[in-house]
Amino acid sequence: MEARVEREPARASAPPRGRAIVITSGKGGVGKTTTTANVGAALAALGHKVVLVDADVGLRNLDVVLGLESRVKFHLLDVLEEKATLDEALVRDKRSENLSLLAAAQTREKEDVVTAQMVALMERLRERFEYVLIDCPAGIEMGFKNAIAGADHAIVVCTPEVSAVRDADRVVGLLPNDWRPQLIINRLRPLLVKKGKMLSVDDVNGILRLPLLGVIADEPGVIVATNRGEPLALDAASETGAAYRAIAAKLAGADIAAPSVRVPGTGFFSKLGSLFGGRA
Amino acid sequence: MLDFLKTLFNPPPPPSSTTAKERLRLVLLSDHLSLSPETLAALKADLLAVISRYVEIDSSHADVTFEHRENDVAVLASIPITGVRERTQPPAQATLPLEMSAIDTETHAVQIDAGSESVDTQAMNDTNASENGATSTPVTGVVSAATRRRRRKKAQNLANRSNANAQQLGKPAQA
Ligand SMILES: Nc1ncnc2c1ncn2[C@@H]1O[C@H](COP(=O)(O)OP(=O)(O)OP(=O)(O)O)[C@@H](O)[C@H]1O
Ligand SMILES: [Mg+2]
């Protein structure tokens, strides 16, 4: 009988590549940037090496949401055009050394980005980080195309509104065929759902039919945290922060049930299940 | 008291989430229909295949369109009939021509309300349509983008396979 040589798995020879996940929505203002910052911060807090890429060239926001605006010296286009090295352009987060940011150019246009260069840059980032989260601009034009070009997975952010669901549906249709995008429903108001005044989680996902990554309530705390440049995901006392942390854990492979959503003003923590249906 | 009378005679409108859901259904229905010319072509081919089992038709002048109406979207089919088939019993099993057998009924992105299928009287009054016997069937369902993506892939595989078959038989492959 022939002796078998134990071999190292193939992966050990090639360096492991991180995942490049684009956070997209079609419709503007539904919470892509807020989601990117919070999920990124939560992933870093779990000990993963994370870089957040602001792909919204011309409308830089992610640095502000993270409170890192004063540290940005170079941006994505500087790196693409070799005016700065990647190391010079990466901004280290003040709270976590696992978290870095690559800011967008504020005074340039989305058309200035060469898609092939963007793909190559994402590849480089995937060699250095476990998670590359790409904050996609609104719309489905060039900026969207560049943002998804270097990614291998998508998170679709949608609010419980007709226009947002419609645009999310359109965006899902534009993503590569072999992706299985995941859904985050943002700005849900449980009381309104209960009163039949807002689309429920089931209403939204009955249409989109995507794997549900999480649900985030509409809550003033998100705005307060953004004012301060402190992601809510790092606030241990916040229920919404916990929802972001659950999303991060789920993304990282933990078997986590859908988080609960706080009913504002009642101090009552409602299990998500009861919010799925709403009134007929 | 006045309020009471008001609610008695005007029942409260349905919750706005119900309105939102219904509007969303219709808006996506029309988005999806206008988005997929391949689906429309497949639907037309299938429809003609089924109808030609019963009557002889002029498929070169057949027209299948979607009409967006106030409360629904309908499939309108206008298919000239050229003759009647000499057969009283419907065939037990569908026998499709080779080119058509590759079309998977699952690739259709529309679901129809078969119960309310009817001859469209409005279309019948139209001179052209009355000769052709236009049928109108409300479209009731819509398939999610995720499902359509899976089906698109499947349809592609089937089309590839059918092209390979046609080539084996010495027939020109479908475009
Ligand atoms: N869960 C929430 N509760 C309350 N406010 C929220 C929530 N999520 C986002 N917001 C607020 O909504 C606004 C838009 O959010 P954000 O900038 O993240 O959206 P976006 O999708 O990135 O927008 P754009 O398309 O312009 O890039 C911000 O003011 C943000 O604070
Ligand atoms: Mg944004």
Short mmCIF file of N, CA and C in Angstrom, two decimals, chain A residues 87-237:
data_model
loop_
_atom_site.label_atom_id
_atom_site.label_comp_id
_atom_site.label_asym_id
_atom_site.label_seq_id
_atom_site.Cartn_x
_atom_site.Cartn_y
_atom_site.Cartn_z
N ASP A 87 -0.54 53.19 1.83
CA ASP A 87 -0.28 53.40 3.24
C ASP A 87 -0.47 54.86 3.66
N GLU A 88 -0.11 55.76 2.77
CA GLU A 88 -0.29 57.18 3.09
C GLU A 88 -1.78 57.54 3.13
N ALA A 89 -2.56 56.89 2.28
CA ALA A 89 -3.97 57.28 2.15
C ALA A 89 -4.88 56.61 3.18
N LEU A 90 -4.46 55.46 3.70
CA LEU A 90 -5.30 54.77 4.67
C LEU A 90 -5.30 55.51 6.00
N VAL A 91 -6.50 55.83 6.50
CA VAL A 91 -6.62 56.52 7.78
C VAL A 91 -6.96 55.50 8.86
N ARG A 92 -6.15 55.49 9.90
CA ARG A 92 -6.40 54.57 11.01
C ARG A 92 -7.47 55.17 11.93
N ASP A 93 -8.44 54.36 12.33
CA ASP A 93 -9.51 54.82 13.21
C ASP A 93 -8.95 55.19 14.59
N LYS A 94 -9.59 56.16 15.27
CA LYS A 94 -9.07 56.56 16.59
C LYS A 94 -9.37 55.52 17.66
N ARG A 95 -10.45 54.76 17.48
CA ARG A 95 -10.88 53.84 18.53
C ARG A 95 -10.31 52.44 18.38
N SER A 96 -10.18 51.99 17.13
CA SER A 96 -9.78 50.60 16.93
C SER A 96 -8.66 50.53 15.91
N GLU A 97 -7.61 49.82 16.25
CA GLU A 97 -6.54 49.72 15.26
C GLU A 97 -6.84 48.68 14.19
N ASN A 98 -7.97 47.99 14.35
CA ASN A 98 -8.40 47.05 13.31
C ASN A 98 -9.13 47.74 12.17
N LEU A 99 -9.49 49.01 12.38
CA LEU A 99 -10.35 49.69 11.42
C LEU A 99 -9.59 50.79 10.68
N SER A 100 -9.70 50.76 9.35
CA SER A 100 -9.08 51.82 8.53
C SER A 100 -10.11 52.37 7.55
N LEU A 101 -9.80 53.56 7.06
CA LEU A 101 -10.70 54.22 6.10
C LEU A 101 -9.90 54.67 4.90
N LEU A 102 -10.49 54.46 3.72
CA LEU A 102 -9.95 55.07 2.51
C LEU A 102 -11.03 56.05 2.03
N ALA A 103 -10.74 57.34 2.17
CA ALA A 103 -11.76 58.36 1.90
C ALA A 103 -11.94 58.57 0.40
N ALA A 104 -13.08 59.18 0.06
CA ALA A 104 -13.34 59.54 -1.34
C ALA A 104 -12.79 60.93 -1.61
N ALA A 105 -12.55 61.22 -2.87
CA ALA A 105 -12.19 62.58 -3.25
C ALA A 105 -13.44 63.44 -3.15
N GLN A 106 -13.28 64.65 -2.64
CA GLN A 106 -14.46 65.50 -2.49
C GLN A 106 -14.66 66.40 -3.71
N THR A 107 -13.58 66.72 -4.42
CA THR A 107 -13.71 67.69 -5.51
C THR A 107 -13.51 67.05 -6.88
N ARG A 108 -13.75 65.75 -6.96
CA ARG A 108 -13.60 65.08 -8.26
C ARG A 108 -14.94 64.47 -8.65
N GLU A 109 -14.97 63.84 -9.82
CA GLU A 109 -16.22 63.25 -10.28
C GLU A 109 -16.11 61.74 -10.42
N LYS A 110 -17.27 61.10 -10.34
CA LYS A 110 -17.30 59.64 -10.39
C LYS A 110 -16.70 59.10 -11.68
N GLU A 111 -16.82 59.87 -12.75
CA GLU A 111 -16.31 59.44 -14.05
C GLU A 111 -14.79 59.43 -14.08
N ASP A 112 -14.15 60.07 -13.08
CA ASP A 112 -12.69 60.11 -13.06
C ASP A 112 -12.08 58.76 -12.65
N VAL A 113 -12.90 57.90 -12.10
CA VAL A 113 -12.40 56.61 -11.63
C VAL A 113 -12.34 55.63 -12.80
N VAL A 114 -11.19 55.02 -13.00
CA VAL A 114 -11.05 54.00 -14.04
C VAL A 114 -11.39 52.65 -13.40
N THR A 115 -12.41 51.97 -13.97
CA THR A 115 -12.93 50.77 -13.34
C THR A 115 -11.84 49.72 -13.09
N ALA A 116 -10.98 49.51 -14.08
CA ALA A 116 -9.95 48.47 -13.94
C ALA A 116 -9.00 48.80 -12.77
N GLN A 117 -8.71 50.09 -12.60
CA GLN A 117 -7.84 50.49 -11.50
C GLN A 117 -8.52 50.26 -10.15
N MET A 118 -9.81 50.52 -10.13
CA MET A 118 -10.60 50.31 -8.90
C MET A 118 -10.57 48.82 -8.53
N VAL A 119 -10.77 47.96 -9.52
CA VAL A 119 -10.74 46.51 -9.27
C VAL A 119 -9.37 46.11 -8.72
N ALA A 120 -8.31 46.63 -9.32
CA ALA A 120 -6.96 46.28 -8.88
C ALA A 120 -6.73 46.75 -7.44
N LEU A 121 -7.24 47.94 -7.12
CA LEU A 121 -7.06 48.46 -5.76
C LEU A 121 -7.80 47.59 -4.74
N MET A 122 -9.02 47.18 -5.08
CA MET A 122 -9.78 46.32 -4.17
C MET A 122 -9.03 45.01 -3.94
N GLU A 123 -8.40 44.50 -5.00
CA GLU A 123 -7.60 43.28 -4.86
C GLU A 123 -6.47 43.49 -3.85
N ARG A 124 -5.81 44.62 -3.96
CA ARG A 124 -4.71 44.92 -3.03
C ARG A 124 -5.23 45.00 -1.60
N LEU A 125 -6.40 45.63 -1.43
CA LEU A 125 -6.97 45.77 -0.08
C LEU A 125 -7.36 44.40 0.48
N ARG A 126 -7.84 43.53 -0.40
CA ARG A 126 -8.26 42.20 0.05
C ARG A 126 -7.09 41.35 0.50
N GLU A 127 -5.90 41.71 0.04
CA GLU A 127 -4.72 40.98 0.52
C GLU A 127 -4.36 41.41 1.93
N ARG A 128 -4.73 42.63 2.30
CA ARG A 128 -4.32 43.16 3.60
C ARG A 128 -5.40 43.14 4.67
N PHE A 129 -6.66 43.09 4.24
CA PHE A 129 -7.77 43.17 5.20
C PHE A 129 -8.70 41.97 5.04
N GLU A 130 -9.34 41.59 6.16
CA GLU A 130 -10.32 40.50 6.08
C GLU A 130 -11.63 40.97 5.45
N TYR A 131 -11.96 42.23 5.72
CA TYR A 131 -13.20 42.78 5.16
C TYR A 131 -12.93 44.14 4.52
N VAL A 132 -13.33 44.25 3.26
CA VAL A 132 -13.29 45.53 2.57
C VAL A 132 -14.76 45.91 2.36
N LEU A 133 -15.23 46.93 3.11
CA LEU A 133 -16.62 47.36 2.96
C LEU A 133 -16.65 48.60 2.08
N ILE A 134 -17.38 48.51 0.98
CA ILE A 134 -17.41 49.59 0.00
C ILE A 134 -18.74 50.34 0.10
N ASP A 135 -18.66 51.62 0.48
CA ASP A 135 -19.84 52.47 0.58
C ASP A 135 -20.18 53.00 -0.81
N CYS A 136 -21.26 52.47 -1.37
CA CYS A 136 -21.63 52.75 -2.76
C CYS A 136 -22.40 54.07 -2.86
N PRO A 137 -22.18 54.84 -3.92
CA PRO A 137 -23.02 56.02 -4.11
C PRO A 137 -24.43 55.62 -4.52
N ALA A 138 -25.39 56.54 -4.35
CA ALA A 138 -26.74 56.29 -4.81
C ALA A 138 -26.73 56.24 -6.34
N GLY A 139 -27.80 55.69 -6.90
CA GLY A 139 -27.90 55.64 -8.36
C GLY A 139 -27.40 54.32 -8.92
N ILE A 140 -27.48 54.22 -10.25
CA ILE A 140 -27.05 52.97 -10.90
C ILE A 140 -26.11 53.29 -12.06
N GLU A 141 -25.49 54.47 -11.98
CA GLU A 141 -24.62 54.87 -13.08
C GLU A 141 -23.18 54.47 -12.80
N MET A 142 -22.26 55.26 -13.37
CA MET A 142 -20.84 54.94 -13.30
C MET A 142 -20.35 54.69 -11.87
N GLY A 143 -20.75 55.54 -10.93
CA GLY A 143 -20.28 55.40 -9.55
C GLY A 143 -20.68 54.05 -8.96
N PHE A 144 -21.89 53.63 -9.24
CA PHE A 144 -22.39 52.32 -8.80
C PHE A 144 -21.57 51.21 -9.46
N LYS A 145 -21.35 51.35 -10.76
CA LYS A 145 -20.63 50.30 -11.49
C LYS A 145 -19.21 50.15 -10.97
N ASN A 146 -18.54 51.28 -10.71
CA ASN A 146 -17.19 51.21 -10.16
C ASN A 146 -17.18 50.59 -8.76
N ALA A 147 -18.20 50.91 -7.98
CA ALA A 147 -18.24 50.41 -6.60
C ALA A 147 -18.44 48.89 -6.56
N ILE A 148 -19.24 48.36 -7.49
CA ILE A 148 -19.47 46.91 -7.44
C ILE A 148 -18.39 46.13 -8.19
N ALA A 149 -17.63 46.82 -9.04
CA ALA A 149 -16.69 46.12 -9.91
C ALA A 149 -15.67 45.29 -9.13
N GLY A 150 -15.16 45.83 -8.03
CA GLY A 150 -14.12 45.12 -7.29
C GLY A 150 -14.66 44.28 -6.15
N ALA A 151 -15.98 44.20 -6.02
CA ALA A 151 -16.58 43.49 -4.89
C ALA A 151 -16.90 42.04 -5.25
N ASP A 152 -17.12 41.21 -4.21
CA ASP A 152 -17.56 39.85 -4.49
C ASP A 152 -18.87 39.52 -3.77
N HIS A 153 -19.44 40.54 -3.12
CA HIS A 153 -20.67 40.32 -2.37
C HIS A 153 -21.35 41.66 -2.17
N ALA A 154 -22.67 41.65 -1.98
CA ALA A 154 -23.39 42.91 -1.78
C ALA A 154 -24.34 42.81 -0.61
N ILE A 155 -24.43 43.94 0.11
CA ILE A 155 -25.49 44.11 1.10
C ILE A 155 -26.39 45.22 0.56
N VAL A 156 -27.68 44.90 0.44
CA VAL A 156 -28.63 45.88 -0.06
C VAL A 156 -29.35 46.51 1.14
N VAL A 157 -29.28 47.84 1.23
CA VAL A 157 -29.96 48.56 2.30
C VAL A 157 -31.26 49.12 1.74
N CYS A 158 -32.34 48.93 2.49
CA CYS A 158 -33.65 49.36 2.00
C CYS A 158 -34.47 49.87 3.18
N THR A 159 -35.22 50.94 2.97
CA THR A 159 -36.16 51.39 4.00
C THR A 159 -37.56 50.89 3.64
N PRO A 160 -38.47 50.83 4.62
CA PRO A 160 -39.80 50.29 4.33
C PRO A 160 -40.67 51.30 3.58
N GLU A 161 -40.27 51.66 2.40
CA GLU A 161 -41.02 52.62 1.59
C GLU A 161 -41.11 52.11 0.16
N VAL A 162 -42.17 52.48 -0.52
CA VAL A 162 -42.40 51.97 -1.88
C VAL A 162 -41.20 52.30 -2.78
N SER A 163 -40.76 53.55 -2.77
CA SER A 163 -39.69 53.94 -3.69
C SER A 163 -38.38 53.21 -3.38
N ALA A 164 -38.07 53.04 -2.09
CA ALA A 164 -36.82 52.37 -1.71
C ALA A 164 -36.84 50.90 -2.11
N VAL A 165 -37.99 50.25 -1.93
CA VAL A 165 -38.09 48.82 -2.29
C VAL A 165 -37.98 48.66 -3.80
N ARG A 166 -38.63 49.56 -4.51
CA ARG A 166 -38.56 49.50 -5.96
C ARG A 166 -37.12 49.64 -6.45
N ASP A 167 -36.39 50.61 -5.87
CA ASP A 167 -35.01 50.82 -6.30
C ASP A 167 -34.11 49.66 -5.88
N ALA A 168 -34.37 49.11 -4.70
CA ALA A 168 -33.58 47.96 -4.24
C ALA A 168 -33.77 46.80 -5.21
N ASP A 169 -35.00 46.60 -5.64
CA ASP A 169 -35.31 45.53 -6.59
C ASP A 169 -34.55 45.73 -7.90
N ARG A 170 -34.48 46.97 -8.33
CA ARG A 170 -33.77 47.29 -9.57
C ARG A 170 -32.28 47.00 -9.42
N VAL A 171 -31.73 47.41 -8.29
CA VAL A 171 -30.30 47.22 -8.04
C VAL A 171 -29.94 45.73 -7.98
N VAL A 172 -30.80 44.95 -7.32
CA VAL A 172 -30.54 43.51 -7.22
C VAL A 172 -30.46 42.91 -8.63
N GLY A 173 -31.33 43.39 -9.51
CA GLY A 173 -31.32 42.90 -10.89
C GLY A 173 -30.06 43.26 -11.65
N LEU A 174 -29.34 44.27 -11.18
CA LEU A 174 -28.12 44.72 -11.86
C LEU A 174 -26.86 44.08 -11.30
N LEU A 175 -26.98 43.38 -10.19
CA LEU A 175 -25.80 42.74 -9.60
C LEU A 175 -25.48 41.46 -10.37
N PRO A 176 -24.21 41.02 -10.30
CA PRO A 176 -23.85 39.80 -11.03
C PRO A 176 -24.76 38.63 -10.65
N ASN A 177 -25.03 37.78 -11.65
CA ASN A 177 -25.97 36.67 -11.49
C ASN A 177 -25.64 35.70 -10.37
N ASP A 178 -24.34 35.48 -10.13
CA ASP A 178 -23.99 34.44 -9.16
C ASP A 178 -23.83 34.99 -7.74
N TRP A 179 -24.13 36.26 -7.53
CA TRP A 179 -24.10 36.78 -6.17
C TRP A 179 -25.39 36.40 -5.47
N ARG A 180 -25.29 36.36 -4.13
CA ARG A 180 -26.51 36.16 -3.34
C ARG A 180 -26.57 37.32 -2.34
N PRO A 181 -27.01 38.51 -2.81
CA PRO A 181 -26.99 39.69 -1.94
C PRO A 181 -27.84 39.50 -0.69
N GLN A 182 -27.40 40.15 0.40
CA GLN A 182 -28.15 40.08 1.65
C GLN A 182 -28.83 41.42 1.90
N LEU A 183 -29.89 41.38 2.69
CA LEU A 183 -30.73 42.57 2.88
C LEU A 183 -30.63 43.12 4.30
N ILE A 184 -30.49 44.44 4.42
CA ILE A 184 -30.68 45.12 5.70
C ILE A 184 -31.84 46.09 5.53
N ILE A 185 -32.85 45.94 6.36
CA ILE A 185 -33.97 46.89 6.34
C ILE A 185 -33.67 47.96 7.39
N ASN A 186 -33.60 49.20 6.96
CA ASN A 186 -33.21 50.31 7.83
C ASN A 186 -34.40 51.23 8.09
N ARG A 187 -34.37 51.87 9.25
CA ARG A 187 -35.35 52.89 9.63
C ARG A 187 -36.76 52.33 9.80
N LEU A 188 -36.84 51.10 10.27
CA LEU A 188 -38.15 50.51 10.55
C LEU A 188 -38.72 51.15 11.82
N ARG A 189 -40.00 51.47 11.80
CA ARG A 189 -40.66 52.01 13.00
C ARG A 189 -41.71 51.03 13.45
N PRO A 190 -41.36 50.21 14.46
CA PRO A 190 -42.23 49.11 14.89
C PRO A 190 -43.65 49.54 15.21
N LEU A 191 -43.79 50.70 15.85
CA LEU A 191 -45.16 51.13 16.21
C LEU A 191 -45.99 51.40 14.96
N LEU A 192 -45.38 52.01 13.98
CA LEU A 192 -46.09 52.29 12.73
C LEU A 192 -46.47 50.99 12.02
N VAL A 193 -45.56 50.02 12.08
CA VAL A 193 -45.86 48.73 11.45
C VAL A 193 -47.07 48.11 12.14
N LYS A 194 -47.05 48.18 13.47
CA LYS A 194 -48.17 47.60 14.24
C LYS A 194 -49.49 48.26 13.90
N LYS A 195 -49.44 49.57 13.67
CA LYS A 195 -50.68 50.30 13.35
C LYS A 195 -51.07 50.18 11.88
N GLY A 196 -50.25 49.44 11.13
CA GLY A 196 -50.58 49.30 9.71
C GLY A 196 -50.24 50.52 8.89
N LYS A 197 -49.31 51.33 9.42
CA LYS A 197 -48.97 52.56 8.69
C LYS A 197 -47.60 52.50 8.04
N MET A 198 -46.96 51.35 8.15
CA MET A 198 -45.66 51.21 7.49
C MET A 198 -45.52 49.77 6.99
N LEU A 199 -44.84 49.60 5.87
CA LEU A 199 -44.58 48.26 5.35
C LEU A 199 -43.80 47.47 6.40
N SER A 200 -44.17 46.21 6.59
CA SER A 200 -43.48 45.37 7.56
C SER A 200 -42.27 44.71 6.91
N VAL A 201 -41.46 44.05 7.74
CA VAL A 201 -40.31 43.31 7.23
C VAL A 201 -40.77 42.28 6.19
N ASP A 202 -41.87 41.61 6.49
CA ASP A 202 -42.39 40.61 5.55
C ASP A 202 -42.89 41.23 4.25
N ASP A 203 -43.53 42.39 4.36
CA ASP A 203 -44.00 43.08 3.15
C ASP A 203 -42.81 43.37 2.23
N VAL A 204 -41.74 43.91 2.84
CA VAL A 204 -40.58 44.29 2.04
C VAL A 204 -39.89 43.06 1.48
N ASN A 205 -39.65 42.08 2.35
CA ASN A 205 -38.87 40.95 1.86
C ASN A 205 -39.73 39.93 1.12
N GLY A 206 -41.05 40.06 1.24
CA GLY A 206 -41.93 39.25 0.40
C GLY A 206 -41.73 39.63 -1.06
N ILE A 207 -41.34 40.86 -1.29
CA ILE A 207 -41.07 41.34 -2.65
C ILE A 207 -39.62 41.05 -3.05
N LEU A 208 -38.68 41.42 -2.18
CA LEU A 208 -37.27 41.32 -2.56
C LEU A 208 -36.73 39.90 -2.45
N ARG A 209 -37.23 39.14 -1.47
CA ARG A 209 -36.82 37.75 -1.26
C ARG A 209 -35.30 37.57 -1.22
N LEU A 210 -34.67 38.31 -0.34
CA LEU A 210 -33.22 38.18 -0.16
C LEU A 210 -32.98 37.64 1.24
N PRO A 211 -31.83 36.98 1.46
CA PRO A 211 -31.51 36.56 2.83
C PRO A 211 -31.42 37.81 3.72
N LEU A 212 -32.15 37.78 4.84
CA LEU A 212 -32.22 38.96 5.71
C LEU A 212 -31.04 38.98 6.68
N LEU A 213 -30.23 40.01 6.56
CA LEU A 213 -29.06 40.13 7.43
C LEU A 213 -29.42 40.83 8.73
N GLY A 214 -30.37 41.74 8.68
CA GLY A 214 -30.77 42.42 9.91
C GLY A 214 -31.77 43.53 9.66
N VAL A 215 -32.31 44.02 10.78
CA VAL A 215 -33.28 45.12 10.72
C VAL A 215 -32.83 46.18 11.72
N ILE A 216 -32.78 47.43 11.27
CA ILE A 216 -32.37 48.54 12.13
C ILE A 216 -33.56 49.48 12.30
N ALA A 217 -33.86 49.82 13.54
CA ALA A 217 -34.98 50.71 13.80
C ALA A 217 -34.64 52.14 13.39
N ASP A 218 -35.67 52.90 13.14
CA ASP A 218 -35.49 54.33 12.92
C ASP A 218 -35.31 54.94 14.30
N GLU A 219 -34.15 55.51 14.55
CA GLU A 219 -34.00 56.01 15.91
C GLU A 219 -33.07 57.20 16.00
N PRO A 220 -33.46 58.19 16.85
CA PRO A 220 -32.71 59.43 16.96
C PRO A 220 -31.25 59.19 17.35
N GLY A 221 -31.02 58.11 18.08
CA GLY A 221 -29.66 57.79 18.51
C GLY A 221 -28.68 57.70 17.35
N VAL A 222 -29.18 57.25 16.19
CA VAL A 222 -28.31 57.15 15.01
C VAL A 222 -27.83 58.54 14.60
N ILE A 223 -28.74 59.50 14.65
CA ILE A 223 -28.40 60.86 14.24
C ILE A 223 -27.47 61.51 15.27
N VAL A 224 -27.76 61.29 16.55
CA VAL A 224 -26.91 61.83 17.62
C VAL A 224 -25.49 61.27 17.48
N ALA A 225 -25.39 59.96 17.24
CA ALA A 225 -24.08 59.33 17.10
C ALA A 225 -23.34 59.91 15.90
N THR A 226 -24.08 60.15 14.81
CA THR A 226 -23.46 60.72 13.62
C THR A 226 -22.97 62.14 13.88
N ASN A 227 -23.76 62.91 14.64
CA ASN A 227 -23.32 64.26 15.02
C ASN A 227 -21.96 64.21 15.71
N ARG A 228 -21.79 63.20 16.55
CA ARG A 228 -20.57 63.12 17.35
C ARG A 228 -19.43 62.42 16.59
N GLY A 229 -19.76 61.76 15.50
CA GLY A 229 -18.75 60.97 14.79
C GLY A 229 -18.37 59.71 15.56
N GLU A 230 -19.33 59.16 16.29
CA GLU A 230 -19.10 57.94 17.07
C GLU A 230 -20.11 56.89 16.62
N PRO A 231 -19.70 55.85 15.94
CA PRO A 231 -20.69 54.86 15.48
C PRO A 231 -21.47 54.26 16.65
N LEU A 232 -22.77 54.20 16.49
CA LEU A 232 -23.66 53.66 17.53
C LEU A 232 -23.33 52.20 17.84
N ALA A 233 -22.75 51.53 16.87
CA ALA A 233 -22.42 50.11 17.05
C ALA A 233 -21.48 49.90 18.23
N LEU A 234 -20.74 50.95 18.62
CA LEU A 234 -19.79 50.81 19.72
C LEU A 234 -20.40 51.18 21.07
N ASP A 235 -21.67 51.58 21.06
CA ASP A 235 -22.37 51.93 22.30
C ASP A 235 -23.01 50.66 22.88
N ALA A 236 -22.38 50.15 23.94
CA ALA A 236 -22.81 48.87 24.49
C ALA A 236 -24.24 48.92 25.00
N ALA A 237 -24.71 50.11 25.38
CA ALA A 237 -26.04 50.22 25.99
C ALA A 237 -27.15 50.36 24.94
#
